[in-house]
XYZ file of C-alpha atoms in Angstrom:
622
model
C 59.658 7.604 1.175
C 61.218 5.043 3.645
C 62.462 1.697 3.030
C 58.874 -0.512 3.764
C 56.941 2.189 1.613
C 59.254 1.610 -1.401
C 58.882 -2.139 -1.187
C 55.067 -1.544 -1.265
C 55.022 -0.012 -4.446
C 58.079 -2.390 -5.821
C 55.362 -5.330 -5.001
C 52.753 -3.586 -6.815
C 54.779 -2.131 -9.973
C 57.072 -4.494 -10.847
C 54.356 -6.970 -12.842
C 53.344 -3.493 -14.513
C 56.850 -2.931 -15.611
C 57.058 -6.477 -17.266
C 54.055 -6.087 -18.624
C 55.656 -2.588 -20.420
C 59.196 -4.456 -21.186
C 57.440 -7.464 -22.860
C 56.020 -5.502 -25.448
C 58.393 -2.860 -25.835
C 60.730 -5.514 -26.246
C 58.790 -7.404 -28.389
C 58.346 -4.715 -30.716
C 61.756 -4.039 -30.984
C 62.853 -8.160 -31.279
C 59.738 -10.016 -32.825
C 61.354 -13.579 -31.675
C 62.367 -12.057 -27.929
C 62.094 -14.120 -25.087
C 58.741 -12.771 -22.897
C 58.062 -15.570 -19.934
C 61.576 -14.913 -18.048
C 60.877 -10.687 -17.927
C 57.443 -11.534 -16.249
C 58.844 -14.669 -14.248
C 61.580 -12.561 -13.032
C 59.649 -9.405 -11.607
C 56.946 -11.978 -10.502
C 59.651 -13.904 -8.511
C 61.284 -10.280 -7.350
C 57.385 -9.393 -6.188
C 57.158 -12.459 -4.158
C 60.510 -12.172 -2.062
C 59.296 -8.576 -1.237
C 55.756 -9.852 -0.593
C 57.545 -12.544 1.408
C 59.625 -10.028 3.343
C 56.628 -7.744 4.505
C 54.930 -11.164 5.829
C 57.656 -11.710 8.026
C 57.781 -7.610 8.909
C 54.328 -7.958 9.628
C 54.035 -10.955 11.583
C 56.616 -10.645 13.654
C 56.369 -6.534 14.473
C 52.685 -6.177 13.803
C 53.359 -3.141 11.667
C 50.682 -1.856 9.602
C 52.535 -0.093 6.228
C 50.764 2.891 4.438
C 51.942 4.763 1.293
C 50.060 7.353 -0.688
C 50.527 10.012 -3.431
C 47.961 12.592 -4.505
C 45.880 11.511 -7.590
C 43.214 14.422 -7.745
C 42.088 17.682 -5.136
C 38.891 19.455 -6.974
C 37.051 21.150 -3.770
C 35.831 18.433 -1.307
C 37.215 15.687 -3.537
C 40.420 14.483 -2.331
C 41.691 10.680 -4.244
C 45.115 9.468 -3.354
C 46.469 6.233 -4.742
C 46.966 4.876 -1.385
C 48.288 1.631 -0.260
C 48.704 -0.668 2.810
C 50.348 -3.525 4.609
C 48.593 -5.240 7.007
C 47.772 -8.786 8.240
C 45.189 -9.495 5.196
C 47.057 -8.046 2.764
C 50.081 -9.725 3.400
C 48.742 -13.259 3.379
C 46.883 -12.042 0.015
C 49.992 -11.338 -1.813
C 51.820 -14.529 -0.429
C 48.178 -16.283 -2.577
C 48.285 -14.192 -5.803
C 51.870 -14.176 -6.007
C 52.894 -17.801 -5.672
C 49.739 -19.268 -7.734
C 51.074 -16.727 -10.322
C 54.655 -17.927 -10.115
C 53.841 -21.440 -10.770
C 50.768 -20.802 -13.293
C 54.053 -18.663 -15.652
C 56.515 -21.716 -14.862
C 54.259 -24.331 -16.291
C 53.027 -22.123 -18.866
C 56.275 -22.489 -20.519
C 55.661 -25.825 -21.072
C 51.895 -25.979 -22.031
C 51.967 -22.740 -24.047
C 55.142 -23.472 -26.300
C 55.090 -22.913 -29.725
C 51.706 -20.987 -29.621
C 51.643 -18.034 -31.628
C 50.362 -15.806 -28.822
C 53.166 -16.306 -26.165
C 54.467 -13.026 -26.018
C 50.686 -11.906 -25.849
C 49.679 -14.735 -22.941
C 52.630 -13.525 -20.499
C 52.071 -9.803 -21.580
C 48.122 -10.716 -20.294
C 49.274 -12.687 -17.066
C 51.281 -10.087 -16.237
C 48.928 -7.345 -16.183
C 46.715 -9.306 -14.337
C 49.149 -9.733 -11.892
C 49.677 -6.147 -11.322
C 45.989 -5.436 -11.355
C 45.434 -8.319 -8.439
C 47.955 -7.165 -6.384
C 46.950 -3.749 -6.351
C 43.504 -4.528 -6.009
C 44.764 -6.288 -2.461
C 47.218 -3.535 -1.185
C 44.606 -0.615 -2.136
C 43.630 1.659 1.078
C 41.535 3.455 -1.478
C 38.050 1.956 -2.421
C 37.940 3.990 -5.807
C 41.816 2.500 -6.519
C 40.613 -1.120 -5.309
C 37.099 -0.196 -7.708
C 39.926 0.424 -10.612
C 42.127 -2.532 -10.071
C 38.932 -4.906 -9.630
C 37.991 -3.379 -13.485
C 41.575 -3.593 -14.455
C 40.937 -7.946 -13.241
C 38.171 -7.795 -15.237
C 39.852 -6.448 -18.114
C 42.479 -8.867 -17.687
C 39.790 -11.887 -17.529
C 38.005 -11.232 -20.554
C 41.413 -10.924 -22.610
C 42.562 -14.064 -21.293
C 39.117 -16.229 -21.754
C 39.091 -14.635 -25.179
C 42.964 -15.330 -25.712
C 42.158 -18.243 -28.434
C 39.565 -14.937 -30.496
C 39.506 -16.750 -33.397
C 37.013 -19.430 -31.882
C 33.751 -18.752 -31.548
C 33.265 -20.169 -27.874
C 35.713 -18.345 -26.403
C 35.071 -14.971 -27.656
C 31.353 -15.281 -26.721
C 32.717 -17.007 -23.287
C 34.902 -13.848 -22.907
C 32.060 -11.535 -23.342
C 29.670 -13.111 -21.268
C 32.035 -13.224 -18.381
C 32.664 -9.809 -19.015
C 28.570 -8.773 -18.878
C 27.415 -10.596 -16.547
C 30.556 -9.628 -14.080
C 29.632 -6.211 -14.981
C 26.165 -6.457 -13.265
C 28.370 -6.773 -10.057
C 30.664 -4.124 -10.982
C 27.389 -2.273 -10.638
C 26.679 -2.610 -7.348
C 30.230 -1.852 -6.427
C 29.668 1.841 -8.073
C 26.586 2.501 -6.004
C 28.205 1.188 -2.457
C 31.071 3.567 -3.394
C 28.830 6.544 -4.481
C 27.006 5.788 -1.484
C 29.698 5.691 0.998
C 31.648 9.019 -0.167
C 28.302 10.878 -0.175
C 27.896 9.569 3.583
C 31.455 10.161 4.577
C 33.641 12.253 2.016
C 35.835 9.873 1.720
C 37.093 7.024 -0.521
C 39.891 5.299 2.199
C 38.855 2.362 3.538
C 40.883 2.820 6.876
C 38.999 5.723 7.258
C 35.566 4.037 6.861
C 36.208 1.294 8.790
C 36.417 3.700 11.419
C 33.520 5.866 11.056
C 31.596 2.407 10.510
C 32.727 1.083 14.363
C 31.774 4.638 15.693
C 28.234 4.303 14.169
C 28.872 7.534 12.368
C 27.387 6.295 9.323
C 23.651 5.807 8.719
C 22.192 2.105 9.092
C 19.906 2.358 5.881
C 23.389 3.864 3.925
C 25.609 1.000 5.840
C 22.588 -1.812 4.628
C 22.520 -0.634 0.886
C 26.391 -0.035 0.259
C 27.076 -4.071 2.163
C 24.071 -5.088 -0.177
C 25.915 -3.014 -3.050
C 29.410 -4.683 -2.509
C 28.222 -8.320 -2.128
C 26.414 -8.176 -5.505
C 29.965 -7.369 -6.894
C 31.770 -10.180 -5.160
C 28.781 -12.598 -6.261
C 29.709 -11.437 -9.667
C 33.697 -11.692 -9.682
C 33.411 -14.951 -7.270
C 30.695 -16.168 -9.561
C 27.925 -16.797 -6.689
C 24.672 -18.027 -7.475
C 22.571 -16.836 -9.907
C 25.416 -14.770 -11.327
C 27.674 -18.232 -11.327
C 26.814 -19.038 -15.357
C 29.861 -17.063 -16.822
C 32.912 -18.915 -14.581
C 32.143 -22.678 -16.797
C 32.109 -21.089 -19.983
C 35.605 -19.093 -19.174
C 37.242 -22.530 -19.137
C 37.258 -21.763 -22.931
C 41.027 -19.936 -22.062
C 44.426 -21.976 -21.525
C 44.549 -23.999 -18.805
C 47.021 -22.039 -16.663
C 44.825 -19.015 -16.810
C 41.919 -21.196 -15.072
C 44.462 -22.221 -12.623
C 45.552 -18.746 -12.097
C 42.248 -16.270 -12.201
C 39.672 -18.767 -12.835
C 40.294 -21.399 -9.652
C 42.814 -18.987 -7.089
C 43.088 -15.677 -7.464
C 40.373 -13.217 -9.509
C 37.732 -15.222 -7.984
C 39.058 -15.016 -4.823
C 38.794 -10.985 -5.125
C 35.093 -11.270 -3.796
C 35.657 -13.408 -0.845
C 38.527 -10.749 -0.214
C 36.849 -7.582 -0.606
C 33.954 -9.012 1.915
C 36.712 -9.390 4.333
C 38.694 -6.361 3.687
C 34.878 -4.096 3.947
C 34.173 -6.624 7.431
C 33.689 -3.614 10.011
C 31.166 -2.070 7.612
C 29.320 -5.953 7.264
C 29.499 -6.182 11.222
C 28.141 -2.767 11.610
C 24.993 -4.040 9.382
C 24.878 -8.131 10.347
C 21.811 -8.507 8.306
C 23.941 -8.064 5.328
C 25.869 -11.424 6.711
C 22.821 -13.448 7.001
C 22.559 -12.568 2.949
C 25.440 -13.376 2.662
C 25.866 -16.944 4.346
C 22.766 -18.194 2.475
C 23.955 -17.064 -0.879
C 27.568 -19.058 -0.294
C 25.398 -22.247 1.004
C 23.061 -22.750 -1.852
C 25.469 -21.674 -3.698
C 27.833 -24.581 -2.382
C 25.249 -27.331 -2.817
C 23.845 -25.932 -6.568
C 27.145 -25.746 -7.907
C 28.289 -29.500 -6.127
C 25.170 -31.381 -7.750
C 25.997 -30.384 -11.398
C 30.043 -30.919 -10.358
C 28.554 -34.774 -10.529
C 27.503 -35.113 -13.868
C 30.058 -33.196 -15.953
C 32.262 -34.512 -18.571
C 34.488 -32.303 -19.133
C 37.437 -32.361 -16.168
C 37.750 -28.325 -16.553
C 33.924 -28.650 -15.743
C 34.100 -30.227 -12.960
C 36.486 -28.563 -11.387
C 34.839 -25.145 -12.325
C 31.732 -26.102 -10.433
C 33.861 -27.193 -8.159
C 35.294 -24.057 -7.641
C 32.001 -22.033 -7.437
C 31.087 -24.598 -4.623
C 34.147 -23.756 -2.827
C 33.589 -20.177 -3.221
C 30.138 -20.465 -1.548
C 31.848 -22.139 1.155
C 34.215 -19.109 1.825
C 30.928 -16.833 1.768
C 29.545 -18.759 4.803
C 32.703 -19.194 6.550
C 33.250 -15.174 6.183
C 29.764 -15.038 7.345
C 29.022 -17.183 10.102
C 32.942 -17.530 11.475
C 34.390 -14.045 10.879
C 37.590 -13.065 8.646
C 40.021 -15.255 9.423
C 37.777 -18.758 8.791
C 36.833 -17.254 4.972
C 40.078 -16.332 4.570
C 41.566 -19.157 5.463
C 40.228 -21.976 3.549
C 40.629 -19.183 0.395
C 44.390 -19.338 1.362
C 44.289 -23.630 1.602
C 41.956 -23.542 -1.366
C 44.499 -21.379 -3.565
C 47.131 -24.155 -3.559
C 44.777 -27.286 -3.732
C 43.050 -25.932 -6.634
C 45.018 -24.261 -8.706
C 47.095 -27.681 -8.510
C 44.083 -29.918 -9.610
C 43.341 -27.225 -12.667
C 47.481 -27.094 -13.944
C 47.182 -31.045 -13.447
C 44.224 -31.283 -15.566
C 46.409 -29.239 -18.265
C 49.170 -31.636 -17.587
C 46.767 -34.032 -18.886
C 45.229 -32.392 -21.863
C 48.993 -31.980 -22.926
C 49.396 -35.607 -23.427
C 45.893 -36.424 -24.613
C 44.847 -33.598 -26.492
C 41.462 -33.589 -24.498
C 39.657 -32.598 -21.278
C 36.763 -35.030 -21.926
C 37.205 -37.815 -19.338
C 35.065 -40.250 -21.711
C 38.395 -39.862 -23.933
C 40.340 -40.852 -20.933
C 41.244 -43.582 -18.786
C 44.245 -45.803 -17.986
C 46.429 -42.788 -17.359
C 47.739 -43.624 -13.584
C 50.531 -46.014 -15.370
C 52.238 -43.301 -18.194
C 51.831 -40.153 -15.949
C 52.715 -41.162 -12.614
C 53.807 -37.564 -11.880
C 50.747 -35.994 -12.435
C 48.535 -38.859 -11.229
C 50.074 -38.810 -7.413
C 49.936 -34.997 -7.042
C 46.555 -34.928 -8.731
C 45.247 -37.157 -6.308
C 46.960 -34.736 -3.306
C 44.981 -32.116 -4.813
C 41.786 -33.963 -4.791
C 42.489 -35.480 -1.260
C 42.807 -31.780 -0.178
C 40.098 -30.818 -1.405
C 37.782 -33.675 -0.341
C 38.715 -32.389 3.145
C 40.828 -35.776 4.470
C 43.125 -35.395 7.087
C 45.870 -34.209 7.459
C 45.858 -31.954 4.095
C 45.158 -28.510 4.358
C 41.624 -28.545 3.049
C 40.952 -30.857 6.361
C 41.704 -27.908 8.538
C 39.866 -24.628 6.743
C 36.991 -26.725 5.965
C 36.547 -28.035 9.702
C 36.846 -24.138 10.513
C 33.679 -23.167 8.358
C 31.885 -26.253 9.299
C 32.420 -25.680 12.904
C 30.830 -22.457 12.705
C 27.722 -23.603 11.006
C 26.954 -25.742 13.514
C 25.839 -23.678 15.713
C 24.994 -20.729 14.388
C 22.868 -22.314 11.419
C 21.642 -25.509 11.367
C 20.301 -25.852 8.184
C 23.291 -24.742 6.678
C 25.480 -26.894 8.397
C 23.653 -29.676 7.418
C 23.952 -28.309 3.725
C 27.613 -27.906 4.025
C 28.149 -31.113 5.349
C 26.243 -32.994 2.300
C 28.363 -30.659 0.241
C 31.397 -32.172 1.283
C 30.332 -35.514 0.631
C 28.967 -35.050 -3.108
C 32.705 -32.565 -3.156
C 34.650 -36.095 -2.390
C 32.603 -38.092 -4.532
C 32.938 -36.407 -7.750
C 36.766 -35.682 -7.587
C 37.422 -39.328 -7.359
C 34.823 -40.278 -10.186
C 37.286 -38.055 -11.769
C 40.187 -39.950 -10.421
C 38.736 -42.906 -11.384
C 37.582 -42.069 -14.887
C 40.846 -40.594 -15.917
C 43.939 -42.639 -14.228
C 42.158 -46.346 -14.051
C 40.583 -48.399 -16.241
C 41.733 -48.796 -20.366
C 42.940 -45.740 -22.054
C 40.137 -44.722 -24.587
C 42.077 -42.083 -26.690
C 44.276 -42.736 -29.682
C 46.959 -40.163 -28.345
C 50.577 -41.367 -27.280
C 50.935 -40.854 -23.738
C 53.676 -39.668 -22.126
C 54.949 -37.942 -18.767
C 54.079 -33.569 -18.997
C 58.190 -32.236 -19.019
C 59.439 -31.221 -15.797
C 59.295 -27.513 -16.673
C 55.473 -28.175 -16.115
C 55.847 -31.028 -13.412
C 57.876 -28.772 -10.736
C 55.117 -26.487 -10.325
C 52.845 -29.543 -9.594
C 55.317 -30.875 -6.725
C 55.277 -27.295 -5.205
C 51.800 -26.594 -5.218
C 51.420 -30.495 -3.916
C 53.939 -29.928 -0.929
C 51.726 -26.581 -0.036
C 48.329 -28.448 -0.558
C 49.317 -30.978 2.217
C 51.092 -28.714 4.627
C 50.050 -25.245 4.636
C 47.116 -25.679 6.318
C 49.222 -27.028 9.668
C 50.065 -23.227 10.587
C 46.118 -22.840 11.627
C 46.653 -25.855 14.306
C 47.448 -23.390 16.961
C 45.181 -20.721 15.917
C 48.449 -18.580 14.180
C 46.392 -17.980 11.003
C 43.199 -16.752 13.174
C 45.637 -14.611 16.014
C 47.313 -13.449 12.769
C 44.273 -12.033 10.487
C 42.092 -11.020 13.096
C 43.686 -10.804 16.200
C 42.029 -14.184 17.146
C 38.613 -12.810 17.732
C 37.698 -16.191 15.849
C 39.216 -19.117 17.731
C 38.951 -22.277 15.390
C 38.171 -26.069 17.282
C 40.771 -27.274 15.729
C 43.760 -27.535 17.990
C 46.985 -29.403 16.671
C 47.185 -31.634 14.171
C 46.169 -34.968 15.954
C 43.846 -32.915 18.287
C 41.580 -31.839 15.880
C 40.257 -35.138 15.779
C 39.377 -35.055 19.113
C 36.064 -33.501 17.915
C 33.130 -35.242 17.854
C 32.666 -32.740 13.870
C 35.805 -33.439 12.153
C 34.710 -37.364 12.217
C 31.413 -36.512 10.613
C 33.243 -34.625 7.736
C 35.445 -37.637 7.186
C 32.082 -39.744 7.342
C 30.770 -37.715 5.086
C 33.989 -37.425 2.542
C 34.716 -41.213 3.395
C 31.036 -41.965 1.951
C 31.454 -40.287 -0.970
C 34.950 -41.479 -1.792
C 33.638 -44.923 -0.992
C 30.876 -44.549 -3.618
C 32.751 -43.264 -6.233
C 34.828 -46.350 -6.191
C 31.738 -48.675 -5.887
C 30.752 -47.264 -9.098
C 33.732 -46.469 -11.224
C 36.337 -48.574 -9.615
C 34.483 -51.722 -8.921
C 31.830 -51.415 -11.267
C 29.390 -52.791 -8.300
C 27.136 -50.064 -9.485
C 26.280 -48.712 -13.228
C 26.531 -44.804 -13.417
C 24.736 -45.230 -17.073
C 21.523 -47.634 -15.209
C 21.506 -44.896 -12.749
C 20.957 -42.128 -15.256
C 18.618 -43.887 -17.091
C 16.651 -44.813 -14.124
C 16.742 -40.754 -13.182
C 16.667 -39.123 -16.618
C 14.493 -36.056 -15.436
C 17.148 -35.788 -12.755
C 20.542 -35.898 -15.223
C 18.822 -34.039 -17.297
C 18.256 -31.029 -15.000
C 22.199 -31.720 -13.902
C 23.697 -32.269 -17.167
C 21.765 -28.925 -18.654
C 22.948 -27.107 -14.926
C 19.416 -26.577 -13.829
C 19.140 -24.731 -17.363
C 20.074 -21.442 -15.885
C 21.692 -20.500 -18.958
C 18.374 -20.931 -20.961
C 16.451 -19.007 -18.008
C 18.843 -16.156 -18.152
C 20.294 -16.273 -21.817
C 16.977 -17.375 -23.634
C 14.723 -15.472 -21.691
C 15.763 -11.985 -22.430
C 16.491 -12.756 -25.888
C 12.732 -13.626 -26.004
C 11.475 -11.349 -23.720
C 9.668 -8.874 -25.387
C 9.768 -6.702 -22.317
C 13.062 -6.921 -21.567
C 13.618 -6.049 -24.873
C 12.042 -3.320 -25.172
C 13.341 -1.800 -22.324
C 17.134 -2.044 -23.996
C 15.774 -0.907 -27.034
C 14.921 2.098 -24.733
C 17.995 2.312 -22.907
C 19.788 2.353 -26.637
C 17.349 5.280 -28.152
C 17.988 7.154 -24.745
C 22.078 6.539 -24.926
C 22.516 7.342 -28.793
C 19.586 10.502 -28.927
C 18.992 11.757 -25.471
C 22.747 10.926 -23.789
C 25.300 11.564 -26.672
C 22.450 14.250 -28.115
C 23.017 17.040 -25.430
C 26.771 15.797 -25.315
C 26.826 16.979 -28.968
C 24.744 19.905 -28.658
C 26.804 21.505 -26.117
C 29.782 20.613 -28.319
C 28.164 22.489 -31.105
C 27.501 25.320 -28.668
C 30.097 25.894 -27.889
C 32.261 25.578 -30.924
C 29.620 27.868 -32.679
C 30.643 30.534 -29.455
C 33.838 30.193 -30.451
C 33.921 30.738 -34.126
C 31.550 34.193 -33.078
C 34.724 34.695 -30.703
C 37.728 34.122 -32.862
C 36.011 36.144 -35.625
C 35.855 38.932 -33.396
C 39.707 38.532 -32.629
C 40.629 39.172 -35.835
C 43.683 41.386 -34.881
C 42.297 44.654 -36.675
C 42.793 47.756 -34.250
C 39.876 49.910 -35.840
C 37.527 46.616 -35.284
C 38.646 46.783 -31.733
C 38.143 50.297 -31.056
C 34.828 50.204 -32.781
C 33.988 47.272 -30.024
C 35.387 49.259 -27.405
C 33.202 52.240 -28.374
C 29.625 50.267 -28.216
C 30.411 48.479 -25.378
C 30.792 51.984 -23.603
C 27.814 53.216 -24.987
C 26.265 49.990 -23.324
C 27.579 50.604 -20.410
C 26.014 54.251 -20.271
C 22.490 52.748 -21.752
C 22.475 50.112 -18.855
C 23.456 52.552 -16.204
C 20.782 55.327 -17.077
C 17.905 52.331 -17.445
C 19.211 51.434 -13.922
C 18.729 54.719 -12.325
């Protein structure tokens, strides 16, 4: 193996061999240390993830490692791995959201009785992510995108021992598995068209039209319902709200950055195959933009500050769909890379806040602008970023996506654009509701400690700045060899376009209205809700999707029947001729091994009327 190849499987392994010495540890030492194992081969993954960015970049080598996993006739699976532009900028994501999400974890989960568990958990996850990003095998990537779903359901369900999260891990965990579904029958699909599981490979054969449009249509079809379930898309969106039910971190980290992220990433990493079939893309764009909008209207009326930004998150996501879609790679990608930092800053800020009031309900809130300073100014970075102002990142991936739309659809566009005014309106009703005004809680407040605060600072200083490196296209020549040119050209030249000032109208409206009615009290949210209460109702009880999916089948007599079917079939049909040919062949066997009993008269009486057999058989024959 040479030197890069190592390094591959050092960035992949290392979270895996935490994950191992926490608990092996922790057996041996109940009251052993477990964040600075994982923090340490986390930190170790990200200077090698770091160094094959640079490699990368600046050489434009593309890095492959395999080793043979299984060869039974035509089936051939390696474990295969590889560096290349999308991969690279993926680690830089998964790794640095996880570094900070384990620093401030210290803080928030001290003293719980599960810590050794919680960075045991983020650590696996870590290792699943990463090697669901470097995999050049789509079986490996299928495994590491169960392994992330593994990891999600133990970390929603971390708290077991209340009721709402162990039904909010479970129902993450089912409905993501309708997904995972699709995802099987692309792959099936694919190696029964090609014989083979790399994705290299297929990209190939899908650019040389050697693989059949209807197979190319289904498998794209296949894949996208899996990345509408992990990227919670609507109508398979319901789960990603409840999983707010886990620590706050673990939102930051796979509920707001990274896991969710996996669908927008394996859309991009499958592209040729989407490109080859482009009426998969049209699926896809209008999936992401009602998606954005759905998701943005119920962001309005939530309570809860984990709420809202959950919504907001599955509004973001839909955003990355159509910028995939309509722009190419690089203008998905890109405002998933801005959106990474922004977010995952406004979720560990909301846990900064829920450690000094011992809430997430913003009716409990208020006031908190003068006692957490800290968290207040890089909270309201985060938001800023994400409202799309200029110059913070969010400005500059959002402009990308928008400026596709606008050409290519309309109507989206147009939905996109109201999207981002309802997006800045209900992160500073947040603002509003939570820093200003008279504190309504009976907590002491007080500053987070800095162990959680430094994290906040980083991810600040990348929510304002990281989105600069795009101004000169470097992202787009980067990820896709600039097949995708974005509008926006330097910093101060981007607005120069007539479309960057109706964003900021748009954002500026919204911002504007949000202070009207929680900052200068010009406006009463409560007279507006009473005057619409068929309107807040449908909001507040988000369109009651979980009633239409939830209720429905538990009522539906049909449906019900048909899993009563599925369960007689599984238990007496399934596991019946399982256990028959168990029982056939262990009764074969006893006739066998009483045969062999060791005797050499019993043998040579066997021996004797098998010849005589023989001699039967051969004279019938003749």
């Amino acid at each position: 193996m040479t030197i890069p190849e190592i390094c591959i499987w050092l960035i992949w392994l290392l979270p895996l061999a935490a994950f191992a010495l926490t608990w092996i540890i922790g057996w041996i030492k109940k009251d052993s240390p477990s964040a600075p194992y994982v923090i340490i081969a986390t930190t170790a993954s990200w200077l090698l993830s770091l160094w094959a960015l640079i490699n990368v970049f600046t050489d434009g080598n593309i890095t492959t490692s395999s080793v043979q996993w299984l060869n039974i006739g035509a089936l051939n699976v390696k474990f295969a791995l590889e560096l290349n532009p999308l991969s690279t900028v993926m680690l830089m994501v998964v790794n640095t959201v996880s570094l900070m999400v384990q620093i401030f974890s210290m803080g928030y989960m001290h003293g719980d009785h599960g810590y050794r568990r919680y960075f045991s958990f983020v650590a696996l996850f870590t290792f699943s992510m990463l090697g669901l990003v470097l995999a050049d095998s789509l079986l490996m990537l299928f495994m590491c995108w169960e392994l992330v779903g593994l990891c999600s359901y133990l970390l929603i369900g971390f708290w077991f021992f209340k009721p709402s999260a162990a039904s909010a891990a479970k129902k993450a965990f089912l409905i993501t598995r309708i997904g995972d579904l699709g995802i099987l029958a692309a792959l099936i699909m694919l190696f029964n068209a090609t014989g083979t599981f790399t994705i290299s490979e297929l990209h190939g054969l899908a650019a040389a039209g050697a693989i059949g449009s209807a197979v190319l249509t289904w498998s794209c079809l296949g894949l996208f319902l899996g990345s509408m379930g992990k990227s919670a898309q609507f109508p398979l969106h319901i789960w990603l709200p409840d999983a707010m039910e886990g620590p706050t971190p673990v939102s930051a980290l796979i509920h707001a950055a990274t896991m969710v992220a996996a669908g927008v990433f394996l859309i991009a990493r499958m592209y040729p195959l989407f490109e080859a079939a482009p009426q998969t893309l049209t699926v896809v764009a209008w999936v992401g933009g009602i998606t954005a909008i759905f998701a943005a209207t119920i962001a309005l009326v939530m309570q809860d500050i984990k709420k809202v930004l959950a919504y907001s998150t599955i509004s973001q996501l839909g955003y990355m769909f159509v910028g995939l879609a309509l722009g190419g790679v690089s203008v998905g990608m890109f405002h998933l890379f801005t959106h990474a930092f922004f977010k995952a800053l406004l979720f560990l800020g909301a846990g900064s806040i829920s450690h000094a009031v011992d809430s997430f309900d913003m009716r409990k809130m208020g006031g908190l602008k003068k006692a957490m300073p800290k968290t207040y100014w890089t909270f309201l970075i985060g938001s800023l970023s994400l409202a799309g102002i200029w110059p913070l990142s969010g400005f500059f991936s959002k402009e990308g996506i928008l400026g596709s739309a606008v050409s290519a659809q309309p109507v989206l566009f147009v939905i996109l654009l109201v999207t981002a005014g309802l997006t800045a309106f209900y992160m500073f009703r947040v603002i509003f509701k939570v820093f200003f005004g008279e504190y309504k809680g009976d907590k002491h407040l007080h500053e987070s400690p800095n162990v959680m605060i430094i994290p906040l600072f980083v991810l600040a200083f990348l929510a304002i700045f990281v989105g600069w490196i795009n101004c000169s296209n470097a992202f787009t020549v980067f990820v896709d060899g600039g097949e995708s040119q974005s509008f926006v050209t330097g910093l101060v030249g981007a607005l120069a376009h007539p479309l960057a000032w109706g964003s900021l109208l748009a954002a500026a409206f919204g911002i504007l209205l949000a202070f009207t009615i929680y900052k200068f009290k010009k406006i009463s949210a409560e007279k507006v809700s009473a005057a619409l209460p068929k309107t807040y109702n449908l909001l507040s009880r988000k369109y009651y999707m979980d009633e239409l999916i939830q209720d429905r089948i538990n009522k539906d007599a049909l449906l019900n029947g048909l899993f009563r079917f599925f369960a007689f079939f599984d238990k007496h049909v399934i596991d019946g001729l399982v256990n028959a040919v168990a029982k056939a062949v262990k009764g074969i066997g006893g006739l066998i091994r009483s045969v062999q009993n060791g005797r050499i008269p019993s043998y040579g009486l066997l021996s004797v009327i098998g010849l005589v057999v023989i001699v039967i058989l051969m004279m019938v024959v003749k």
